[in-house]
mmCIF file of C-alpha atoms and ligand atoms in Angstrom:
data_model
loop_
_atom_site.group_PDB
_atom_site.id
_atom_site.type_symbol
_atom_site.label_atom_id
_atom_site.label_comp_id
_atom_site.label_asym_id
_atom_site.label_seq_id
_atom_site.Cartn_x
_atom_site.Cartn_y
_atom_site.Cartn_z
ATOM 1 C CA MET H 1 17.336 26.441 5.708
ATOM 2 C CA ALA H 2 14.016 26.131 7.302
ATOM 3 C CA THR H 3 12.756 22.206 7.499
ATOM 4 C CA MET H 4 8.952 22.615 6.503
ATOM 5 C CA LEU H 5 8.616 18.742 5.271
ATOM 6 C CA GLU H 6 9.880 15.927 8.187
ATOM 7 C CA VAL H 7 9.482 11.757 7.778
ATOM 8 C CA SER H 8 10.702 9.760 10.665
ATOM 9 C CA GLY H 9 9.817 6.199 10.976
ATOM 10 C CA LEU H 10 7.036 6.507 8.240
ATOM 11 C CA HIS H 11 5.214 3.153 7.970
ATOM 12 C CA HIS H 12 1.638 1.260 6.262
ATOM 13 C CA ARG H 13 0.310 -0.621 6.117
ATOM 14 C CA TYR H 14 -3.365 -1.571 3.911
ATOM 15 C CA GLY H 15 -5.894 -4.523 5.263
ATOM 16 C CA SER H 16 -4.774 -6.957 9.166
ATOM 17 C CA GLY H 17 -4.025 -10.350 9.117
ATOM 18 C CA GLU H 18 -3.317 -12.531 6.421
ATOM 19 C CA THR H 19 -4.240 -10.007 4.177
ATOM 20 C CA ALA H 20 -2.012 -7.704 5.108
ATOM 21 C CA HIS H 21 0.085 -5.591 2.583
ATOM 22 C CA VAL H 22 2.736 -3.604 4.183
ATOM 23 C CA ALA H 23 2.759 -0.559 0.945
ATOM 24 C CA VAL H 24 5.809 2.342 2.745
ATOM 25 C CA ASN H 25 8.129 1.036 5.114
ATOM 26 C CA ASP H 26 9.801 2.666 7.531
ATOM 27 C CA LEU H 27 10.321 5.585 5.241
ATOM 28 C CA ALA H 28 12.441 8.931 6.749
ATOM 29 C CA PHE H 29 13.081 12.131 4.729
ATOM 30 C CA THR H 30 13.132 15.701 5.131
ATOM 31 C CA VAL H 31 12.764 18.577 2.527
ATOM 32 C CA GLU H 32 13.707 22.025 3.226
ATOM 33 C CA SER H 33 11.765 25.291 2.590
ATOM 34 C CA GLY H 34 12.539 26.388 -1.032
ATOM 35 C CA GLN H 35 12.801 22.972 -1.941
ATOM 36 C CA LEU H 36 12.666 21.255 -5.028
ATOM 37 C CA ALA H 37 12.348 17.280 -4.232
ATOM 38 C CA CYS H 38 12.249 14.736 -6.888
ATOM 39 C CA ILE H 39 10.555 11.166 -5.278
ATOM 40 C CA VAL H 40 10.713 8.631 -8.065
ATOM 41 C CA GLY H 41 10.226 4.616 -7.982
ATOM 42 C CA PRO H 42 8.950 2.234 -10.291
ATOM 43 C CA SER H 43 5.054 1.969 -10.819
ATOM 44 C CA GLY H 44 3.291 -0.027 -7.759
ATOM 45 C CA CYS H 45 6.113 0.567 -5.398
ATOM 46 C CA GLY H 46 3.947 2.891 -3.096
ATOM 47 C CA LYS H 47 4.201 6.973 -4.179
ATOM 48 C CA SER H 48 0.739 7.585 -4.073
ATOM 49 C CA THR H 49 0.398 6.032 -0.623
ATOM 50 C CA LEU H 50 3.041 8.253 0.525
ATOM 51 C CA LEU H 51 1.445 12.139 -1.092
ATOM 52 C CA ARG H 52 -2.238 10.133 0.843
ATOM 53 C CA CYS H 53 0.168 9.974 3.852
ATOM 54 C CA LEU H 54 1.826 13.486 3.467
ATOM 55 C CA SER H 55 -1.205 15.114 2.220
ATOM 56 C CA GLY H 56 -3.430 13.656 5.990
ATOM 57 C CA LEU H 57 -5.622 11.724 3.818
ATOM 58 C CA ILE H 58 -4.448 8.615 5.158
ATOM 59 C CA ARG H 59 -3.474 8.376 8.269
ATOM 60 C CA PRO H 60 0.517 6.065 8.101
ATOM 61 C CA SER H 61 0.253 3.491 10.447
ATOM 62 C CA GLY H 62 3.565 4.126 11.806
ATOM 63 C CA GLY H 63 5.771 7.131 11.708
ATOM 64 C CA ARG H 64 5.246 10.871 11.874
ATOM 65 C CA VAL H 65 4.597 13.644 9.408
ATOM 66 C CA ALA H 66 5.374 17.147 10.479
ATOM 67 C CA LEU H 67 4.413 20.355 8.032
ATOM 68 C CA HIS H 68 6.602 23.562 9.493
ATOM 69 C CA GLY H 69 6.956 21.392 13.086
ATOM 70 C CA ASP H 70 3.381 20.661 13.283
ATOM 71 C CA PRO H 71 2.274 16.977 13.547
ATOM 72 C CA VAL H 72 0.261 16.442 10.544
ATOM 73 C CA ASP H 73 -3.211 14.887 10.891
ATOM 74 C CA GLY H 74 -6.117 16.239 9.015
ATOM 75 C CA VAL H 75 -4.894 17.536 5.228
ATOM 76 C CA PRO H 76 -3.416 21.029 6.153
ATOM 77 C CA ASP H 77 -4.547 24.274 5.462
ATOM 78 C CA ASP H 78 -1.917 25.181 3.629
ATOM 79 C CA LEU H 79 -1.146 21.598 1.575
ATOM 80 C CA ALA H 80 -2.477 22.053 -2.450
ATOM 81 C CA VAL H 81 -2.167 19.229 -4.533
ATOM 82 C CA VAL H 82 -1.378 18.400 -8.438
ATOM 83 C CA PHE H 83 -3.231 15.689 -9.667
ATOM 84 C CA GLN H 84 -2.083 14.137 -12.682
ATOM 85 C CA ASP H 85 -4.938 13.823 -14.308
ATOM 86 C CA TYR H 86 -6.196 17.339 -14.660
ATOM 87 C CA SER H 87 -9.862 16.285 -16.787
ATOM 88 C CA ARG H 88 -11.184 15.386 -13.738
ATOM 89 C CA SER H 89 -10.123 18.104 -10.888
ATOM 90 C CA LEU H 90 -11.209 21.130 -12.408
ATOM 91 C CA PHE H 91 -15.067 21.959 -12.686
ATOM 92 C CA PRO H 92 -16.012 21.845 -15.841
ATOM 93 C CA TRP H 93 -18.876 24.659 -14.691
ATOM 94 C CA LEU H 94 -16.823 27.029 -13.148
ATOM 95 C CA THR H 95 -14.617 29.717 -16.059
ATOM 96 C CA VAL H 96 -10.430 28.921 -15.352
ATOM 97 C CA ARG H 97 -10.974 31.673 -12.867
ATOM 98 C CA GLN H 98 -13.873 30.654 -10.383
ATOM 99 C CA ASN H 99 -11.909 27.079 -10.831
ATOM 100 C CA VAL H 100 -7.970 29.358 -9.355
ATOM 101 C CA GLU H 101 -10.831 31.401 -6.418
ATOM 102 C CA PHE H 102 -12.404 28.349 -5.612
ATOM 103 C CA PRO H 103 -9.872 26.750 -2.541
ATOM 104 C CA LEU H 104 -9.900 30.499 -1.994
ATOM 105 C CA ARG H 105 -13.507 31.122 -1.046
ATOM 106 C CA TRP H 106 -12.895 29.022 2.711
ATOM 107 C CA LYS H 107 -10.191 31.856 2.824
ATOM 108 C CA SER H 108 -10.825 34.616 4.762
ATOM 109 C CA MET H 109 -10.568 38.008 2.073
ATOM 110 C CA SER H 110 -12.284 39.104 -0.037
ATOM 111 C CA ARG H 111 -13.857 39.130 -3.539
ATOM 112 C CA ALA H 112 -11.384 41.382 -5.426
ATOM 113 C CA GLU H 113 -8.567 40.318 -2.934
ATOM 114 C CA ARG H 114 -9.916 36.749 -3.347
ATOM 115 C CA ARG H 115 -10.757 37.707 -7.846
ATOM 116 C CA SER H 116 -6.013 39.019 -8.098
ATOM 117 C CA ARG H 117 -4.886 36.789 -6.030
ATOM 118 C CA ALA H 118 -6.452 34.302 -9.546
ATOM 119 C CA GLU H 119 -5.616 36.397 -11.796
ATOM 120 C CA GLU H 120 -1.750 36.562 -10.476
ATOM 121 C CA ALA H 121 -1.449 32.865 -10.251
ATOM 122 C CA LEU H 122 -2.480 32.945 -14.545
ATOM 123 C CA GLU H 123 -0.230 35.511 -14.904
ATOM 124 C CA TRP H 124 2.420 32.673 -13.117
ATOM 125 C CA VAL H 125 1.824 30.263 -15.153
ATOM 126 C CA ASN H 126 1.399 32.546 -18.548
ATOM 127 C CA LEU H 127 -2.145 32.299 -18.713
ATOM 128 C CA PRO H 128 -3.672 35.529 -18.934
ATOM 129 C CA GLY H 129 -6.423 36.970 -19.968
ATOM 130 C CA VAL H 130 -8.061 33.105 -19.810
ATOM 131 C CA GLY H 131 -9.724 33.862 -17.080
ATOM 132 C CA SER H 132 -13.505 34.086 -18.382
ATOM 133 C CA LYS H 133 -13.063 30.495 -20.614
ATOM 134 C CA TYR H 134 -13.727 27.344 -19.804
ATOM 135 C CA PRO H 135 -11.582 24.215 -19.160
ATOM 136 C CA TRP H 136 -12.909 22.817 -21.740
ATOM 137 C CA GLN H 137 -12.333 25.478 -24.086
ATOM 138 C CA LEU H 138 -8.223 24.315 -22.804
ATOM 139 C CA SER H 139 -5.848 22.200 -24.578
ATOM 140 C CA GLY H 140 -4.542 19.712 -22.069
ATOM 141 C CA GLY H 141 -1.521 20.810 -21.294
ATOM 142 C CA MET H 142 -2.906 24.768 -20.480
ATOM 143 C CA GLN H 143 -5.319 22.674 -18.101
ATOM 144 C CA GLN H 144 -2.624 21.044 -15.810
ATOM 145 C CA ARG H 145 -1.480 24.935 -15.748
ATOM 146 C CA VAL H 146 -4.783 26.222 -14.408
ATOM 147 C CA SER H 147 -4.617 23.238 -12.296
ATOM 148 C CA ILE H 148 -0.672 24.715 -11.135
ATOM 149 C CA ALA H 149 -2.265 27.824 -10.685
ATOM 150 C CA ARG H 150 -5.017 26.900 -8.221
ATOM 151 C CA ALA H 151 -2.741 25.703 -6.078
ATOM 152 C CA LEU H 152 0.035 29.150 -6.635
ATOM 153 C CA ALA H 153 -3.260 30.573 -5.384
ATOM 154 C CA ARG H 154 -3.788 29.661 -2.626
ATOM 155 C CA ARG H 155 0.175 30.943 -1.146
ATOM 156 C CA PRO H 156 1.278 26.441 0.423
ATOM 157 C CA ALA H 157 3.108 26.152 2.593
ATOM 158 C CA LEU H 158 3.967 22.965 0.842
ATOM 159 C CA LEU H 159 2.875 21.409 -2.812
ATOM 160 C CA LEU H 160 2.958 18.388 -3.290
ATOM 161 C CA MET H 161 2.898 16.709 -7.482
ATOM 162 C CA ASP H 162 1.655 13.355 -7.777
ATOM 163 C CA GLU H 163 3.140 12.481 -11.671
ATOM 164 C CA PRO H 164 1.992 16.292 -12.457
ATOM 165 C CA PHE H 165 3.026 15.600 -16.624
ATOM 166 C CA ALA H 166 2.134 12.449 -16.804
ATOM 167 C CA SER H 167 -0.612 13.137 -19.377
ATOM 168 C CA VAL H 168 0.601 15.445 -22.197
ATOM 169 C CA ASP H 169 2.620 14.835 -24.918
ATOM 170 C CA ALA H 170 6.110 15.183 -24.864
ATOM 171 C CA GLN H 171 6.135 18.695 -26.636
ATOM 172 C CA THR H 172 4.033 20.432 -23.593
ATOM 173 C CA ARG H 173 5.630 18.011 -20.749
ATOM 174 C CA PHE H 174 8.964 20.051 -21.549
ATOM 175 C CA GLU H 175 7.125 23.624 -21.157
ATOM 176 C CA LEU H 176 5.874 22.327 -18.269
ATOM 177 C CA GLU H 177 8.930 21.604 -16.336
ATOM 178 C CA ASP H 178 10.133 24.449 -17.833
ATOM 179 C CA LEU H 179 7.255 26.611 -16.788
ATOM 180 C CA LEU H 180 7.906 24.813 -12.812
ATOM 181 C CA ARG H 181 11.425 25.296 -12.746
ATOM 182 C CA ASP H 182 10.517 29.122 -13.477
ATOM 183 C CA VAL H 183 7.720 29.857 -10.834
ATOM 184 C CA GLN H 184 9.025 28.139 -8.039
ATOM 185 C CA GLN H 185 12.862 29.890 -8.243
ATOM 186 C CA GLN H 186 10.507 33.011 -8.353
ATOM 187 C CA ASN H 187 7.912 31.762 -5.763
ATOM 188 C CA GLU H 188 10.866 30.538 -4.041
ATOM 189 C CA THR H 189 7.499 27.358 -3.573
ATOM 190 C CA THR H 190 8.606 24.203 -1.499
ATOM 191 C CA ILE H 191 8.375 21.385 -4.089
ATOM 192 C CA LEU H 192 7.279 17.414 -3.455
ATOM 193 C CA LEU H 193 7.223 16.473 -7.230
ATOM 194 C CA VAL H 194 6.111 12.652 -7.431
ATOM 195 C CA THR H 195 7.105 10.967 -10.274
ATOM 196 C CA HIS H 196 8.359 7.650 -11.938
ATOM 197 C CA ASP H 197 10.288 9.889 -15.048
ATOM 198 C CA ILE H 198 14.347 9.383 -14.271
ATOM 199 C CA ASP H 199 14.494 12.426 -17.202
ATOM 200 C CA GLU H 200 12.556 14.144 -15.197
ATOM 201 C CA SER H 201 13.064 13.832 -11.802
ATOM 202 C CA VAL H 202 16.525 14.559 -12.815
ATOM 203 C CA TYR H 203 15.551 18.157 -14.770
ATOM 204 C CA LEU H 204 13.629 19.355 -12.403
ATOM 205 C CA GLY H 205 14.666 18.025 -8.542
ATOM 206 C CA ASP H 206 17.396 20.125 -6.795
ATOM 207 C CA ARG H 207 17.218 16.692 -5.169
ATOM 208 C CA VAL H 208 16.306 13.273 -6.302
ATOM 209 C CA LEU H 209 15.125 10.219 -3.831
ATOM 210 C CA VAL H 210 15.193 6.853 -4.683
ATOM 211 C CA LEU H 211 12.569 4.607 -3.660
ATOM 212 C CA SER H 212 13.023 1.127 -3.299
ATOM 213 C CA THR H 213 10.422 -1.894 -5.449
ATOM 214 C CA SER H 214 7.238 -2.169 -3.271
ATOM 215 C CA PRO H 215 6.826 -1.353 -0.255
ATOM 216 C CA ALA H 216 9.166 1.768 -1.283
ATOM 217 C CA SER H 217 11.838 2.738 1.606
ATOM 218 C CA ILE H 218 14.141 4.941 0.557
ATOM 219 C CA VAL H 219 16.997 3.743 -1.433
ATOM 220 C CA ALA H 220 18.619 7.186 -2.174
ATOM 221 C CA ASP H 221 18.974 11.452 -1.773
ATOM 222 C CA LEU H 222 20.904 12.313 -4.635
ATOM 223 C CA THR H 223 21.758 16.473 -5.041
ATOM 224 C CA VAL H 224 20.973 18.078 -7.879
ATOM 225 C CA ASP H 225 24.174 19.878 -9.086
ATOM 226 C CA LEU H 226 23.346 22.054 -11.977
ATOM 227 C CA PRO H 227 22.827 25.166 -12.420
ATOM 228 C CA ALA H 228 19.575 26.701 -11.354
ATOM 229 C CA GLU H 229 19.054 27.809 -15.046
ATOM 230 C CA ARG H 230 17.961 24.812 -16.224
ATOM 231 C CA ASP H 231 17.639 23.663 -20.752
ATOM 232 C CA GLN H 232 15.823 21.063 -22.139
ATOM 233 C CA ILE H 233 18.435 21.025 -24.523
ATOM 234 C CA SER H 234 22.205 21.725 -23.696
ATOM 235 C CA THR H 235 21.545 21.124 -20.196
ATOM 236 C CA ARG H 236 20.237 17.083 -20.795
ATOM 237 C CA GLU H 237 23.302 16.482 -23.021
ATOM 238 C CA SER H 238 25.632 17.929 -19.449
ATOM 239 C CA ALA H 239 28.136 14.479 -18.126
ATOM 240 C CA GLU H 240 26.016 16.441 -14.856
ATOM 241 C CA PHE H 241 23.156 15.151 -15.966
ATOM 242 C CA VAL H 242 24.289 12.018 -18.687
ATOM 243 C CA SER H 243 25.364 11.231 -15.257
ATOM 244 C CA LEU H 244 22.691 11.288 -12.571
ATOM 245 C CA ARG H 245 19.952 9.713 -14.815
ATOM 246 C CA ALA H 246 22.258 7.277 -14.893
ATOM 247 C CA GLU H 247 22.632 6.026 -10.927
ATOM 248 C CA VAL H 248 19.641 6.458 -10.812
ATOM 249 C CA ALA H 249 18.223 4.035 -12.783
ATOM 250 C CA ARG H 250 20.567 2.241 -11.664
ATOM 251 C CA LEU H 251 20.047 2.678 -8.896
ATOM 252 C CA LEU H 252 16.333 1.767 -9.251
ATOM 253 C CA HIS H 253 17.192 -1.039 -11.358
ATOM 254 C CA ASP H 254 19.089 -2.545 -7.899
ATOM 255 C CA PRO H 255 18.829 -1.031 -5.106
ATOM 256 C CA ALA H 256 21.468 -3.116 -3.509
ATOM 257 C CA GLN H 257 23.654 -1.096 -4.882
ATOM 258 C CA ALA H 258 23.092 1.689 -2.520
ATOM 259 C CA PRO H 259 25.170 2.027 0.450
ATOM 260 C CA ALA H 260 23.355 2.052 3.325
ATOM 261 C CA GLY H 261 22.045 6.063 4.062
ATOM 262 C CA ALA H 262 23.168 6.884 0.362
ATOM 263 C CA THR H 263 23.021 10.697 -0.664
ATOM 264 C CA THR H 264 25.580 13.235 -2.908
ATOM 265 C CA ASP H 265 25.166 16.007 0.193
HETATM 266 P P1 ADP I 1 2.897 3.602 -6.914
HETATM 267 O O1 ADP I 1 1.813 5.086 -6.936
HETATM 268 O O2 ADP I 1 3.996 3.561 -6.745
HETATM 269 O O3 ADP I 1 2.285 3.043 -8.168
HETATM 270 P P2 ADP I 1 1.016 2.589 -4.895
HETATM 271 O O4 ADP I 1 0.467 3.706 -3.387
HETATM 272 O O5 ADP I 1 -0.719 3.320 -5.834
HETATM 273 O O6 ADP I 1 1.800 2.430 -5.396
HETATM 274 O O7 ADP I 1 0.614 2.068 -4.737
HETATM 275 C C1 ADP I 1 1.522 0.655 -3.619
HETATM 276 C C2 ADP I 1 0.467 -1.373 -3.199
HETATM 277 O O8 ADP I 1 0.447 -1.335 -2.247
HETATM 278 C C3 ADP I 1 0.666 -1.826 -4.664
HETATM 279 O O9 ADP I 1 1.023 -2.895 -4.070
HETATM 280 C C4 ADP I 1 -0.722 -0.904 -4.048
HETATM 281 O O10 ADP I 1 -1.573 -2.469 -5.025
HETATM 282 C C5 ADP I 1 -1.400 -2.231 -2.773
HETATM 283 N N1 ADP I 1 -2.344 -1.197 -2.924
HETATM 284 C C6 ADP I 1 -2.610 0.041 -2.862
HETATM 285 N N2 ADP I 1 -4.154 0.808 -2.559
HETATM 286 C C7 ADP I 1 -4.489 -0.032 -1.785
HETATM 287 C C8 ADP I 1 -5.791 0.054 -1.224
HETATM 288 N N3 ADP I 1 -6.586 0.591 -1.432
HETATM 289 N N4 ADP I 1 -6.445 -1.497 -0.644
HETATM 290 C C9 ADP I 1 -5.314 -2.333 -0.266
HETATM 291 N N5 ADP I 1 -3.623 -2.012 -0.556
HETATM 292 C C10 ADP I 1 -4.013 -0.285 -1.714
#
């Protein structure tokens, strides 16, 4: 498998002198092409700072981020981000189809091609036929599916997701988790998803990277050895799921328990 994302010695400090605050400390990991990797860490540990560094929104104080071998210096063209707050990330004055097509305007493609890419992405997220509606005419879960469609329509090399299901109710969250895994497997999209929800990280991931409390560093890199086909009831009841979620919880509670460079690979 080719390496899609490579992070080495990543360090970020806000401010300088006595008021300096180290948010991310010496992080190193890679994400392979086609993998769905989850990063789980406690609130305030530095997850958003890490994502901002990975997406080129801020320049890290030290270390290196590379996307398919190219150093990240500014927001890469072939990277898409889905945020938690769908209501602030969709344009209310544009229809669903126009929202999904919006980032494609900067690509050299015809209107017809943009339209067909948008329709295709809306089908991937089970929203065919809503293209002419406005986001505010849809439920929260449907709006987040539009955000996911917009990101996928660009066919990004890497999709970063920042707590994407934290603002929807529990039932919708389960539906969106299953939808994401289906779409990811169909399209072999490479995804790095950040969450503070232990169960979600294990249910969704091929891999779970556990972060320490601030400043963020990697406590463990665990392979999720669950079948590719997952089910909200039987998977969550399985012995593997229960044991892995307990391990992640233990590591978050007491990072000192992790042996250096802990991994289940
Ligand atoms: P998380 O996303 O895990 O909640 P953040 O990356 O938002 O964590 O924050 C990590 C730490 O960095 C926190 O202590 C936060 O207060 C601090 N921090 C975040 N953004 C800034 C900033 N722009 N300036 C100074 N400190 C910041």
